[in-house]
Coordinates of C-alpha atoms in Angstrom, one line a residue:
Chain N
M1 CA -0.2 0.0 0.1
K2 CA 1.4 3.4 -1.3
G3 CA 2.1 5.7 2.0
A4 CA 2.2 2.6 4.4
R5 CA 5.6 2.1 5.0
G6 CA 6.5 4.6 7.2
P7 CA 3.7 3.9 9.8
A8 CA 3.6 0.2 9.1
L9 CA 7.5 0.4 10.5
V10 CA 6.6 2.6 13.8
L11 CA 4.1 0.0 14.6
A12 CA 6.7 -3.2 14.0
G13 CA 8.7 -1.0 16.2
W14 CA 6.5 -0.4 18.9
A15 CA 4.9 -3.9 18.7
C16 CA 8.9 -5.5 18.8
L17 CA 9.6 -3.3 21.7
A18 CA 7.0 -4.8 24.1
L19 CA 7.2 -8.4 22.7
L20 CA 11.0 -8.5 23.1
G21 CA 11.2 -6.2 26.1
P22 CA 11.3 -8.8 28.7
L23 CA 14.2 -10.3 26.5
L24 CA 16.4 -7.2 26.5
P25 CA 18.7 -6.4 29.6
L26 CA 16.8 -3.8 31.2
H27 CA 15.9 -3.1 34.5
P28 CA 12.6 -0.6 34.8
D29 CA 12.2 -1.0 38.4
R30 CA 16.2 -0.5 39.5
I31 CA 16.8 2.8 41.3
D32 CA 20.2 4.7 40.3
L33 CA 20.1 7.7 43.3
A34 CA 23.0 9.1 41.6
R35 CA 20.9 9.2 38.6
I36 CA 17.8 11.4 39.6
L37 CA 16.2 13.2 37.1
A38 CA 19.5 13.1 35.1
G39 CA 18.6 13.9 31.2
P40 CA 19.6 12.2 28.0
S41 CA 23.2 11.7 27.2
W42 CA 25.2 9.0 25.9
H43 CA 24.7 6.5 28.9
A44 CA 21.0 6.4 28.5
W45 CA 19.7 8.3 25.7
L46 CA 16.3 9.2 27.1
G47 CA 18.0 10.0 30.3
Y48 CA 16.2 9.1 33.9
D49 CA 13.1 9.6 35.9
D50 CA 12.5 11.2 39.1
L51 CA 13.3 7.8 41.1
G52 CA 16.4 7.8 38.9
R53 CA 15.1 4.3 37.0
S54 CA 16.0 4.4 33.1
L55 CA 12.9 6.4 31.0
F56 CA 14.1 4.0 28.0
A57 CA 13.0 0.8 30.2
R58 CA 10.1 2.5 31.5
L59 CA 8.8 3.3 27.7
V60 CA 9.4 -0.7 26.6
M61 CA 7.5 -1.2 29.9
G62 CA 5.0 1.0 28.9
A63 CA 4.5 0.4 25.1
R64 CA 4.1 -3.7 26.8
T65 CA 1.0 -2.2 28.7
S66 CA -0.3 -0.1 25.9
L67 CA -0.2 -3.1 23.0
F68 CA -2.0 -5.4 26.0
V69 CA -4.8 -2.6 26.7
A70 CA -4.9 -1.9 22.4
A71 CA -5.4 -6.0 21.4
A72 CA -7.0 -6.7 24.4
V73 CA -10.0 -3.7 23.7
V74 CA -10.3 -3.8 20.2
S75 CA -10.8 -7.8 20.0
L76 CA -13.2 -7.9 23.1
S77 CA -15.1 -5.4 21.7
G78 CA -14.9 -5.2 18.0
V79 CA -16.0 -9.5 18.5
L80 CA -18.2 -8.2 20.9
G81 CA -20.1 -5.8 19.4
A82 CA -19.9 -7.0 15.3
V83 CA -21.8 -10.1 16.9
I84 CA -24.3 -8.2 19.3
G85 CA -25.0 -5.2 15.4
A86 CA -25.6 -8.7 13.4
F87 CA -27.8 -9.9 15.1
S88 CA -29.8 -6.6 15.6
G89 CA -29.6 -5.7 11.9
W90 CA -30.2 -8.9 10.9
L91 CA -33.3 -10.3 13.7
G92 CA -34.7 -6.7 13.4
G93 CA -38.1 -5.9 15.4
A94 CA -38.3 -5.7 18.8
W95 CA -34.7 -6.8 19.4
D96 CA -33.6 -4.0 17.2
R97 CA -35.3 -1.6 18.2
V98 CA -34.0 -2.3 21.8
I99 CA -30.6 -2.7 20.9
V100 CA -30.4 1.0 19.0
R101 CA -32.0 2.5 22.0
I102 CA -28.9 1.0 24.1
I103 CA -26.1 1.8 21.6
D104 CA -28.3 5.5 21.7
V105 CA -28.1 5.6 25.8
F106 CA -24.2 4.8 25.2
L107 CA -22.9 7.0 22.9
A108 CA -24.6 9.8 25.0
F109 CA -21.4 10.1 27.3
P110 CA -18.7 11.8 25.1
G111 CA -15.7 11.1 24.8
I112 CA -13.9 8.7 27.5
L113 CA -16.5 9.7 30.1
L114 CA -18.2 6.6 29.9
A115 CA -14.9 4.7 30.6
I116 CA -13.3 7.4 33.5
A117 CA -16.6 7.1 35.5
L118 CA -16.5 3.3 35.4
A119 CA -12.5 2.8 35.7
G120 CA -13.2 5.4 39.1
I121 CA -15.4 3.6 40.3
L122 CA -14.2 -0.2 39.5
G123 CA -10.8 0.6 41.0
P124 CA -7.0 1.3 39.3
G125 CA -5.7 -2.2 37.4
I126 CA -5.0 -2.7 34.4
G127 CA -8.1 -5.8 34.2
N128 CA -10.4 -2.4 35.0
V129 CA -8.9 -0.3 31.9
V130 CA -9.8 -3.3 29.4
V131 CA -13.7 -3.6 31.3
A132 CA -14.1 -0.2 31.1
L133 CA -13.1 0.5 27.4
C134 CA -14.4 -2.5 26.0
A135 CA -18.0 -1.4 28.0
V136 CA -17.2 1.7 26.0
G137 CA -15.5 0.2 23.0
W138 CA -18.1 -2.0 21.6
V139 CA -20.7 0.1 20.7
G140 CA -19.0 1.7 17.8
Y141 CA -18.5 -1.7 16.0
A142 CA -22.3 -2.5 16.8
R143 CA -23.2 0.3 15.0
L144 CA -21.6 -0.2 12.2
V145 CA -21.9 -3.9 11.6
R146 CA -25.7 -3.1 12.3
A147 CA -25.6 -0.9 9.5
Q148 CA -23.7 -3.2 7.4
V149 CA -26.1 -6.0 8.0
L150 CA -29.4 -3.6 7.5
S151 CA -28.3 -3.2 3.5
L152 CA -27.0 -6.8 2.8
R153 CA -30.0 -8.8 4.6
R154 CA -31.5 -8.5 1.1
R155 CA -28.7 -10.0 -0.9
E156 CA -29.6 -12.7 -3.1
H157 CA -26.9 -15.2 -1.1
V158 CA -28.1 -14.3 1.8
L159 CA -32.0 -15.1 0.7
A160 CA -30.8 -18.0 -0.9
A161 CA -29.0 -19.2 2.1
V162 CA -32.2 -19.2 3.9
S163 CA -34.7 -20.8 1.6
L164 CA -32.2 -23.6 1.7
G165 CA -32.9 -23.6 5.7
A166 CA -29.6 -22.2 7.0
G167 CA -30.2 -21.2 11.0
Q168 CA -30.1 -17.5 12.1
G169 CA -26.4 -18.0 13.4
R170 CA -25.3 -19.5 10.2
V171 CA -26.4 -16.8 8.0
V172 CA -25.3 -14.5 10.8
F173 CA -21.6 -16.0 10.7
H174 CA -21.1 -17.7 7.4
H175 CA -23.2 -15.3 5.1
L176 CA -23.4 -11.3 6.7
L177 CA -20.2 -11.5 8.8
P178 CA -17.6 -11.9 6.2
L179 CA -19.2 -9.6 4.1
T180 CA -18.6 -6.7 6.9
L181 CA -15.0 -7.7 7.9
A182 CA -13.5 -4.9 5.8
P183 CA -14.7 -1.8 7.3
L184 CA -14.2 -3.6 10.2
L185 CA -10.8 -3.7 10.3
V186 CA -10.6 0.3 8.8
E187 CA -12.8 0.3 12.4
A188 CA -10.8 -1.1 14.2
T189 CA -7.3 0.2 13.0
F190 CA -9.0 3.7 14.2
G191 CA -9.9 1.7 17.2
V192 CA -6.2 1.0 18.4
A193 CA -5.5 4.8 18.0
G194 CA -8.5 5.6 20.3
V195 CA -7.7 3.0 23.0
V196 CA -4.1 3.8 23.3
I197 CA -4.9 7.2 24.2
A198 CA -7.8 6.0 26.3
E199 CA -5.7 3.6 28.4
A200 CA -2.9 6.5 28.4
G201 CA -5.6 9.4 29.1
L202 CA -6.9 7.0 32.6
S203 CA -3.7 6.4 33.8
F204 CA -2.8 10.0 33.5
L205 CA -5.4 10.6 35.6
G206 CA -4.7 8.1 38.2
L207 CA -7.5 5.9 37.2
G208 CA -5.3 3.4 35.0
V209 CA -2.0 1.5 35.2
Q210 CA -1.0 1.8 39.0
P211 CA 2.9 2.1 39.4
P212 CA 5.4 0.4 39.8
A213 CA 4.2 -0.8 36.8
A214 CA 4.5 1.8 33.5
S215 CA 2.3 3.2 31.5
W216 CA 2.8 6.1 29.3
G217 CA 0.2 8.4 30.2
G218 CA 0.9 7.9 33.8
M219 CA 4.9 8.7 33.3
I220 CA 3.4 11.7 31.2
R221 CA 1.6 12.5 34.8
D222 CA 4.8 12.0 36.7
G223 CA 6.9 14.1 34.7
T224 CA 4.6 17.4 34.8
R225 CA 5.7 17.1 38.1
Y226 CA 9.4 17.8 36.7
M227 CA 8.6 19.5 34.3
L228 CA 11.1 22.6 35.2
V229 CA 14.3 20.8 36.2
A230 CA 13.2 17.0 34.0
P231 CA 11.4 18.5 30.0
H232 CA 12.5 14.9 28.8
M233 CA 10.0 13.4 31.5
V234 CA 6.9 14.5 29.9
I235 CA 8.4 14.8 26.3
V236 CA 9.9 11.2 25.8
P237 CA 6.7 9.4 26.5
G238 CA 4.7 12.1 24.7
A239 CA 6.4 11.7 21.4
A240 CA 6.7 7.7 21.7
L241 CA 2.8 8.0 22.2
M242 CA 2.1 10.5 19.4
A243 CA 4.1 8.3 17.1
V244 CA 2.0 5.5 17.8
V245 CA -1.2 7.4 17.5
L246 CA 0.0 9.2 14.2
A247 CA 0.5 5.8 12.5
V248 CA -2.2 4.6 13.1
N249 CA -3.9 7.1 12.4
L250 CA -2.3 7.8 9.0
L251 CA -2.4 3.3 8.4
G252 CA -6.1 3.8 8.8
D253 CA -6.7 6.6 6.2
R254 CA -4.7 4.4 4.1
L255 CA -6.5 0.8 4.3
R256 CA -10.2 3.5 4.4
D257 CA -8.8 4.9 1.0
R258 CA -8.1 1.2 -0.2
F259 CA -11.3 -0.5 1.2
D260 CA -14.4 2.7 1.0
V261 CA -14.0 4.2 -2.4
R262 CA -17.1 6.6 -1.5
S263 CA -15.3 8.7 1.5
G264 CA -12.3 8.4 0.8
G265 CA -12.4 9.6 -2.7
A266 CA -15.4 11.8 -2.2
G267 CA -13.2 14.7 -3.2
H268 CA -11.5 13.6 -6.1
E269 CA -15.5 13.0 -7.3
A270 CA -16.2 16.8 -7.0
A271 CA -13.5 18.2 -8.8
Chain W
M1 CA -41.8 20.6 11.6
I2 CA -43.9 20.4 15.1
G3 CA -43.9 16.5 14.1
F4 CA -40.0 16.2 13.3
L5 CA -39.5 18.0 16.5
L6 CA -41.8 16.1 19.1
R7 CA -40.0 13.2 17.4
R8 CA -36.9 14.5 18.3
I9 CA -37.3 15.8 21.7
L10 CA -39.1 12.2 22.5
A11 CA -36.4 10.3 21.3
A12 CA -33.6 12.5 23.4
A13 CA -35.8 12.2 26.6
L14 CA -35.7 8.4 26.2
V15 CA -31.5 8.8 26.0
V16 CA -31.9 10.6 28.6
C17 CA -34.0 8.1 30.9
G18 CA -31.1 5.7 29.9
V19 CA -28.6 7.6 30.7
V20 CA -29.9 8.2 34.3
V21 CA -30.8 4.5 34.7
L22 CA -27.2 3.6 33.7
V23 CA -25.4 6.2 36.3
F24 CA -27.6 5.2 38.8
A25 CA -26.4 1.3 38.1
L26 CA -22.4 2.7 38.1
I27 CA -23.2 3.0 42.0
H28 CA -24.0 -0.7 42.3
L29 CA -21.1 -1.7 39.9
T30 CA -18.7 -1.0 42.4
P31 CA -16.6 -4.4 43.7
G32 CA -17.9 -5.1 47.0
D33 CA -20.0 -2.8 49.3
P34 CA -20.0 0.7 47.8
V35 CA -20.7 2.2 51.2
E36 CA -17.5 -0.1 52.8
V37 CA -15.2 1.7 49.8
M38 CA -16.5 5.0 50.3
L39 CA -16.1 4.8 54.4
G40 CA -13.2 2.7 54.4
E41 CA -11.8 -0.1 56.6
S42 CA -11.7 2.1 60.0
A43 CA -15.8 2.1 60.0
T44 CA -18.1 1.1 62.4
P45 CA -21.1 -0.8 61.3
A46 CA -23.3 1.8 62.6
D47 CA -21.4 4.7 60.4
Q48 CA -22.1 1.8 57.9
A49 CA -26.1 1.7 58.7
A50 CA -25.6 5.1 58.6
L51 CA -24.8 5.9 55.5
R52 CA -26.5 3.2 53.8
H53 CA -29.1 4.6 55.4
A54 CA -28.4 8.1 54.4
L55 CA -28.4 7.2 50.3
G56 CA -30.8 4.9 50.4
L57 CA -29.0 1.9 50.0
D58 CA -30.6 -0.3 52.1
R59 CA -33.9 0.1 50.1
P60 CA -35.4 -2.6 46.9
L61 CA -33.6 -1.3 43.9
P62 CA -36.7 -0.2 42.0
V63 CA -37.4 2.4 45.0
Q64 CA -34.3 3.6 44.6
L65 CA -33.8 4.0 41.2
A66 CA -37.6 6.2 41.4
E67 CA -36.4 8.3 44.5
Y68 CA -33.7 8.7 42.0
F69 CA -35.9 9.9 39.5
D70 CA -37.8 12.0 41.8
G71 CA -35.1 13.7 42.9
L72 CA -33.7 14.5 39.6
A73 CA -37.2 16.0 38.6
H74 CA -37.0 18.1 41.6
L75 CA -33.0 18.8 41.1
R76 CA -32.4 17.2 44.3
L77 CA -29.0 15.8 43.7
G78 CA -28.2 15.1 47.4
D79 CA -25.5 15.9 49.3
S80 CA -21.3 15.7 48.7
L81 CA -20.2 12.9 51.3
Y82 CA -16.8 14.5 51.3
S83 CA -17.6 18.0 52.2
H84 CA -21.7 17.5 53.0
Q85 CA -22.7 20.6 50.4
P86 CA -25.8 19.8 48.6
I87 CA -24.6 18.9 45.0
T88 CA -26.4 21.1 43.0
A89 CA -25.1 24.2 45.3
I90 CA -21.4 22.8 44.1
L91 CA -22.3 22.3 40.5
A92 CA -23.5 25.8 40.1
Q93 CA -20.3 27.2 41.1
R94 CA -18.0 24.9 39.0
I95 CA -20.5 25.1 35.7
P96 CA -19.2 28.5 34.6
A97 CA -15.7 27.6 34.4
T98 CA -16.4 24.6 32.2
A99 CA -18.7 26.5 30.2
E100 CA -16.2 29.4 29.7
L101 CA -13.3 26.8 28.6
A102 CA -15.5 25.1 25.9
G103 CA -16.8 27.9 24.9
A104 CA -13.3 29.3 24.3
A105 CA -12.3 26.1 22.6
A106 CA -15.1 26.1 20.0
L107 CA -14.1 29.6 19.2
V108 CA -10.2 28.4 18.5
A109 CA -11.6 25.5 16.8
V110 CA -13.4 27.8 14.3
L111 CA -10.7 30.5 14.1
L112 CA -8.1 27.5 13.0
A113 CA -10.3 25.5 10.9
F114 CA -11.5 27.8 8.7
P115 CA -8.7 29.3 7.5
L116 CA -6.8 25.8 7.3
G117 CA -10.0 24.6 5.2
V118 CA -10.4 26.7 2.5
L119 CA -7.1 27.2 2.3
A120 CA -6.0 23.7 1.9
A121 CA -9.5 23.5 -0.8
V122 CA -8.4 26.5 -2.9
R123 CA -5.2 25.4 -3.3
R124 CA -5.9 22.0 -3.6
D125 CA -2.9 19.2 -4.0
T126 CA -0.4 21.7 -3.3
A127 CA 2.1 22.5 -0.2
W128 CA -0.6 24.6 1.1
D129 CA -3.0 22.0 1.8
Y130 CA -0.9 19.2 2.2
G131 CA 0.4 21.4 5.4
S132 CA -3.3 21.6 6.6
M133 CA -3.7 18.5 6.1
G134 CA -1.1 17.5 8.2
F135 CA -1.7 19.7 10.9
A136 CA -5.5 17.9 11.5
L137 CA -3.6 14.6 11.3
L138 CA -1.7 16.0 13.8
G139 CA -4.2 17.5 15.6
V140 CA -6.4 14.4 16.1
S141 CA -3.3 12.1 16.5
I142 CA -1.8 14.7 20.0
P143 CA -3.8 13.9 23.3
N144 CA -5.3 16.4 24.8
F145 CA -2.6 15.2 28.2
W146 CA 0.2 15.5 26.4
M147 CA -0.5 18.8 24.2
G148 CA -1.3 20.5 27.6
P149 CA 1.8 20.0 29.0
M150 CA 3.9 20.7 26.0
L151 CA 2.3 24.2 25.7
I152 CA 2.9 24.8 29.2
L153 CA 6.6 24.2 29.0
C154 CA 6.7 26.4 26.0
F155 CA 4.6 29.6 26.7
S156 CA 4.4 29.6 30.5
V157 CA 7.8 27.7 31.0
W158 CA 10.2 28.9 28.5
L159 CA 8.7 31.7 27.4
G160 CA 6.7 33.0 30.7
W161 CA 3.6 34.3 28.6
F162 CA 1.0 33.0 30.2
P163 CA 0.1 31.0 33.8
V164 CA 0.8 27.7 34.4
S165 CA -2.2 27.2 35.7
G166 CA -5.4 27.9 37.3
R167 CA -8.3 30.2 36.2
E168 CA -7.6 33.9 37.0
G169 CA -8.3 36.2 33.9
L170 CA -8.2 36.2 30.3
A171 CA -4.8 34.8 29.9
S172 CA -5.2 31.8 32.0
L173 CA -8.1 30.9 29.2
V174 CA -5.8 30.7 26.3
L175 CA -3.2 27.6 26.8
P176 CA -6.1 25.4 27.6
A177 CA -8.8 27.0 24.8
V178 CA -5.9 26.3 22.3
T179 CA -5.4 22.7 24.2
L180 CA -9.1 21.5 23.8
G181 CA -9.8 23.2 20.9
T182 CA -7.2 21.9 18.8
A183 CA -8.4 18.1 18.0
M184 CA -12.2 20.1 17.0
A185 CA -9.9 22.2 14.9
A186 CA -8.5 19.4 13.1
I187 CA -11.6 17.3 12.3
L188 CA -13.1 20.7 11.4
S189 CA -10.5 22.0 8.9
R190 CA -10.6 19.0 7.0
M191 CA -15.0 18.5 6.5
V192 CA -14.1 22.4 5.7
R193 CA -12.2 21.2 3.0
S194 CA -14.3 17.9 1.6
T195 CA -18.0 20.5 1.5
L196 CA -15.8 23.1 0.4
L197 CA -14.5 20.8 -2.8
E198 CA -17.9 19.1 -3.3
V199 CA -19.7 22.6 -3.5
L200 CA -16.9 24.6 -5.7
G201 CA -17.6 21.6 -8.9
E202 CA -20.8 22.6 -8.6
D203 CA -22.7 24.1 -12.1
Y204 CA -23.8 27.3 -9.9
I205 CA -19.8 28.1 -9.3
R206 CA -19.0 28.1 -12.6
T207 CA -22.1 30.0 -13.2
A208 CA -20.7 32.4 -10.9
R209 CA -17.3 32.4 -12.2
A210 CA -18.5 33.0 -16.0
K211 CA -20.7 35.8 -14.9
G212 CA -16.8 37.6 -14.2
L213 CA -16.4 37.3 -10.5
S214 CA -13.7 37.7 -8.8
E215 CA -12.5 34.2 -7.2
G216 CA -12.3 35.6 -3.7
R217 CA -16.0 36.1 -3.8
V218 CA -16.6 33.0 -5.8
I219 CA -15.3 31.0 -3.1
L220 CA -16.8 33.3 0.0
H221 CA -20.1 34.2 -1.2
H222 CA -20.8 31.2 -3.2
G223 CA -19.0 28.3 -1.9
L224 CA -18.2 28.8 1.4
R225 CA -21.6 29.4 2.3
N226 CA -23.4 26.6 1.2
A227 CA -20.2 25.0 2.6
L228 CA -21.4 25.9 6.2
L229 CA -24.6 24.1 6.5
P230 CA -22.9 20.9 7.1
V231 CA -19.9 22.3 9.0
T232 CA -22.3 24.2 11.6
T233 CA -23.9 21.1 12.0
L234 CA -20.4 19.1 12.5
L235 CA -19.4 22.1 15.2
G236 CA -22.4 21.6 16.7
L237 CA -22.1 17.8 17.3
Q238 CA -18.4 18.4 18.4
L239 CA -19.4 21.1 20.9
G240 CA -20.6 18.4 23.0
T241 CA -18.1 16.1 22.8
L242 CA -15.5 19.0 23.9
L243 CA -17.2 18.4 27.0
G244 CA -15.7 14.7 27.8
G245 CA -12.1 16.3 26.6
A246 CA -12.8 19.2 28.9
V247 CA -12.2 16.4 31.7
I248 CA -9.1 16.0 31.1
T249 CA -7.9 19.5 30.0
E250 CA -9.5 20.8 33.3
M251 CA -7.3 18.0 35.2
V252 CA -4.2 19.5 33.1
F253 CA -4.8 23.1 34.0
S254 CA -6.1 22.7 37.6
W255 CA -9.5 24.5 35.5
P256 CA -11.7 24.5 38.5
G257 CA -14.6 23.4 36.0
V258 CA -16.9 20.0 36.2
G259 CA -14.3 17.4 34.9
Q260 CA -11.7 18.5 37.7
L261 CA -14.8 18.0 40.2
L262 CA -15.5 15.1 38.9
I263 CA -12.0 13.4 39.2
D264 CA -11.3 14.6 42.5
A265 CA -14.5 13.2 43.2
I266 CA -13.5 9.5 42.1
H267 CA -10.6 10.3 44.1
R268 CA -12.5 10.9 47.1
R269 CA -15.0 7.9 46.4
D270 CA -17.5 10.9 46.7
Y271 CA -19.9 8.5 44.5
P272 CA -23.1 10.9 44.1
V273 CA -20.7 13.6 43.1
V274 CA -19.7 11.1 40.7
Q275 CA -23.2 10.6 39.6
A276 CA -24.4 14.2 39.3
C277 CA -21.0 15.4 37.2
V278 CA -21.6 12.3 34.7
L279 CA -24.9 13.4 34.2
L280 CA -24.5 16.5 34.1
I281 CA -22.0 16.1 31.3
S282 CA -23.7 13.4 29.1
V283 CA -26.8 15.3 29.2
T284 CA -25.3 18.3 27.9
Y285 CA -24.6 16.2 25.3
V286 CA -27.6 15.0 24.4
V287 CA -29.4 18.0 24.6
V288 CA -26.8 20.6 22.2
N289 CA -26.9 17.0 19.8
M290 CA -31.0 17.2 20.0
L291 CA -30.3 21.4 18.9
T292 CA -28.1 20.7 16.9
D293 CA -30.3 18.5 15.0
L294 CA -32.9 21.1 15.0
V295 CA -31.2 23.7 13.9
Y296 CA -30.3 21.7 11.0
A297 CA -33.9 20.6 9.8
W298 CA -34.9 24.0 10.2
V299 CA -33.0 25.1 8.2
D300 CA -32.9 22.1 5.6
P301 CA -36.4 20.7 4.9
R302 CA -34.4 17.6 3.2
V303 CA -33.6 15.9 6.5
R304 CA -37.0 16.3 8.5
L305 CA -38.8 14.8 5.3
A306 CA -36.7 12.4 5.2
G307 CA -37.6 11.0 8.7
R308 CA -41.6 10.7 6.8
D309 CA -40.1 7.5 4.7
G310 CA -38.7 5.5 6.9

């Protein structure tokens, strides 16, 4: 895909750091009192934090957190939302009306407000972050797949399957859901960006991953307290976060252009 | 129009009821006993029973829910467990700050988005276009909680132009508004660009050009004016979204609004205040979205007539 090499490289780097991090000789919890708040140097390219821990090692640990949460939340909420949305669109009637109302209620909370409230009440911890973000995340996938299924349900291959006696489950899983995969993939790609920001945001607010575990959001929050003397503590994790989110968004744009000609090419048609 | 109005208001009312039920349910999601969590481990059983009674948690769930609705209908939200003040009074103190921040952020977004979007559309496929859209991509990719500290670092710490945090005077509003408004500016500028490109391809634009009108007049009077409607709708919808982003922005800048109140209440386990803040923000969001829809339908009859077919 044209223009996707840069973003793909950044994401591959993110995944490699996260997956191979434990194999590297890194000590994210080792405290070096002589190097507290030390800036970047030849010895340590990214410097040290307020407890004298290597910022690079913390960054790798934070990459693990964000990758784990993103993978868990996007896959769980994607599957859950797709199944709910597909059945809602396929069954129609009262089921559909109820599910649409539920979706509307969930969409009535702007941004990550509901996730903040849920994570706040469930208590901190990576598991609760995943639960809170899944509880909010399934809605987008459900709405997307429902709309897709509504436009697909009268297709001939679906009618043929029904007249051959296929059950509800078979129609949904074999004849409808596979056709929604392309838009679902685009949505899930942007979903990764959203979840990475949301996890970091919750940790920034103190509602996510707890110390000594590392999260980029938590690192930014710690860094803001030492901004006058050690700006690298804020700059480093934020730059990593932005690079990953930007790469995911770029990749999502490319995927959308490739799969969905209508929204991607609107500007070109106009001229 | 009246039919559309009633349908839209009824739908919004249903959603608000659902929101109330969900917010009511939040407190029952606490792992273990919410009263134990709120009071801590040192509380005596008598204290726990007293709080449970005060919060109405000793009554059956449907009765609690009905009382919650009844309280809301009379604007009674209960008292804060932390400060023991009525929650309505606490919220009333906080709302102006959040409204001010959201308004200023929307202004920043409009001031940035229109020049960028128009520039990108008019100078399509040039460096101007790529630059503007590059900004838009950056704008949606930089989270508030990093952009805020970076702006503080540059403009408060290094240059000393604006205060680091707090809410004192107009200068203290600038950085929070820019932080909150940038993502919205990014989304809006993309919309301005694509809508304007679409409009500029219409026949009446060719006619306007053929009449010999200057290019500036064609773009501003014939192009942008017709592109304004969808852009304004998006502006309305995004205005509600700002309220969600305001929570984090307020924390970054110690801005004394509803968002900061929410996070402080979460850390203090002051659940009635948490519920009230979440409810206030989401109901405002629903109402703003409904008003946007109504204005859109009022301006563009196609919208309200489309509802009749399905």
